[in-house]
Amino acid sequence: MEFACTAAIVTGAASGLGAATAAALVAAGATVRGFDLGPAIAAARDAPAGVR
């Protein structure tokens, strides 16, 4: 599936399923903004390329 010219917000994007979803959307061409709560700052620094 192609997501060019599409923006996505992914909750729980610092790890697990959220990170995998964000990475898949970026790979498909979407612009992704990831959000997460809690002490996941270190994991967020390791977010997939293209996820902010």
Short mmCIF file of C-alpha atoms in Angstrom, two decimals:
data_model
loop_
_atom_site.label_atom_id
_atom_site.label_comp_id
_atom_site.label_asym_id
_atom_site.label_seq_id
_atom_site.Cartn_x
_atom_site.Cartn_y
_atom_site.Cartn_z
CA MET A 1 0.00 0.00 0.00
CA GLU A 2 1.30 3.48 -0.89
CA PHE A 3 0.92 6.39 1.55
CA ALA A 4 2.57 9.23 -0.35
CA CYS A 5 1.12 12.64 0.57
CA THR A 6 -0.38 11.12 3.73
CA ALA A 7 0.23 12.20 7.32
CA ALA A 8 -0.17 9.83 10.26
CA ILE A 9 -0.11 10.18 14.03
CA VAL A 10 0.97 7.04 15.85
CA THR A 11 0.46 6.68 19.58
CA GLY A 12 2.79 4.39 21.51
CA ALA A 13 5.43 4.94 18.83
CA ALA A 14 8.47 4.57 21.11
CA SER A 15 8.38 0.79 21.21
CA GLY A 16 6.57 -2.40 20.30
CA LEU A 17 3.59 -2.38 17.97
CA GLY A 18 3.50 1.42 17.79
CA ALA A 19 7.13 1.56 16.63
CA ALA A 20 6.51 -1.16 14.08
CA THR A 21 3.43 0.64 12.76
CA ALA A 22 5.31 3.93 12.50
CA ALA A 23 8.19 2.27 10.66
CA ALA A 24 5.82 0.56 8.23
CA LEU A 25 4.03 3.82 7.47
CA VAL A 26 7.32 5.63 6.86
CA ALA A 27 8.47 2.83 4.58
CA ALA A 28 5.22 3.22 2.62
CA GLY A 29 5.84 6.95 2.15
CA ALA A 30 3.76 8.56 4.92
CA THR A 31 4.87 11.48 7.05
CA VAL A 32 4.68 10.19 10.62
CA ARG A 33 4.54 11.93 14.00
CA GLY A 34 4.97 9.52 16.87
CA PHE A 35 3.81 10.06 20.45
CA ASP A 36 4.34 8.10 23.64
CA LEU A 37 4.01 8.61 27.39
CA GLY A 38 6.27 7.58 30.20
CA PRO A 39 9.99 6.95 30.48
CA ALA A 40 10.48 5.85 26.88
CA ILE A 41 12.83 8.71 26.00
CA ALA A 42 15.75 6.40 25.22
CA ALA A 43 13.54 4.26 22.99
CA ALA A 44 12.23 7.36 21.23
CA ARG A 45 15.80 8.35 20.34
CA ASP A 46 16.06 5.00 18.56
CA ALA A 47 12.83 5.56 16.63
CA PRO A 48 12.80 4.47 13.00
CA ALA A 49 14.20 6.97 10.51
CA GLY A 50 11.51 9.42 9.47
CA VAL A 51 9.51 9.20 12.69
CA ARG A 52 9.48 12.39 14.78
#
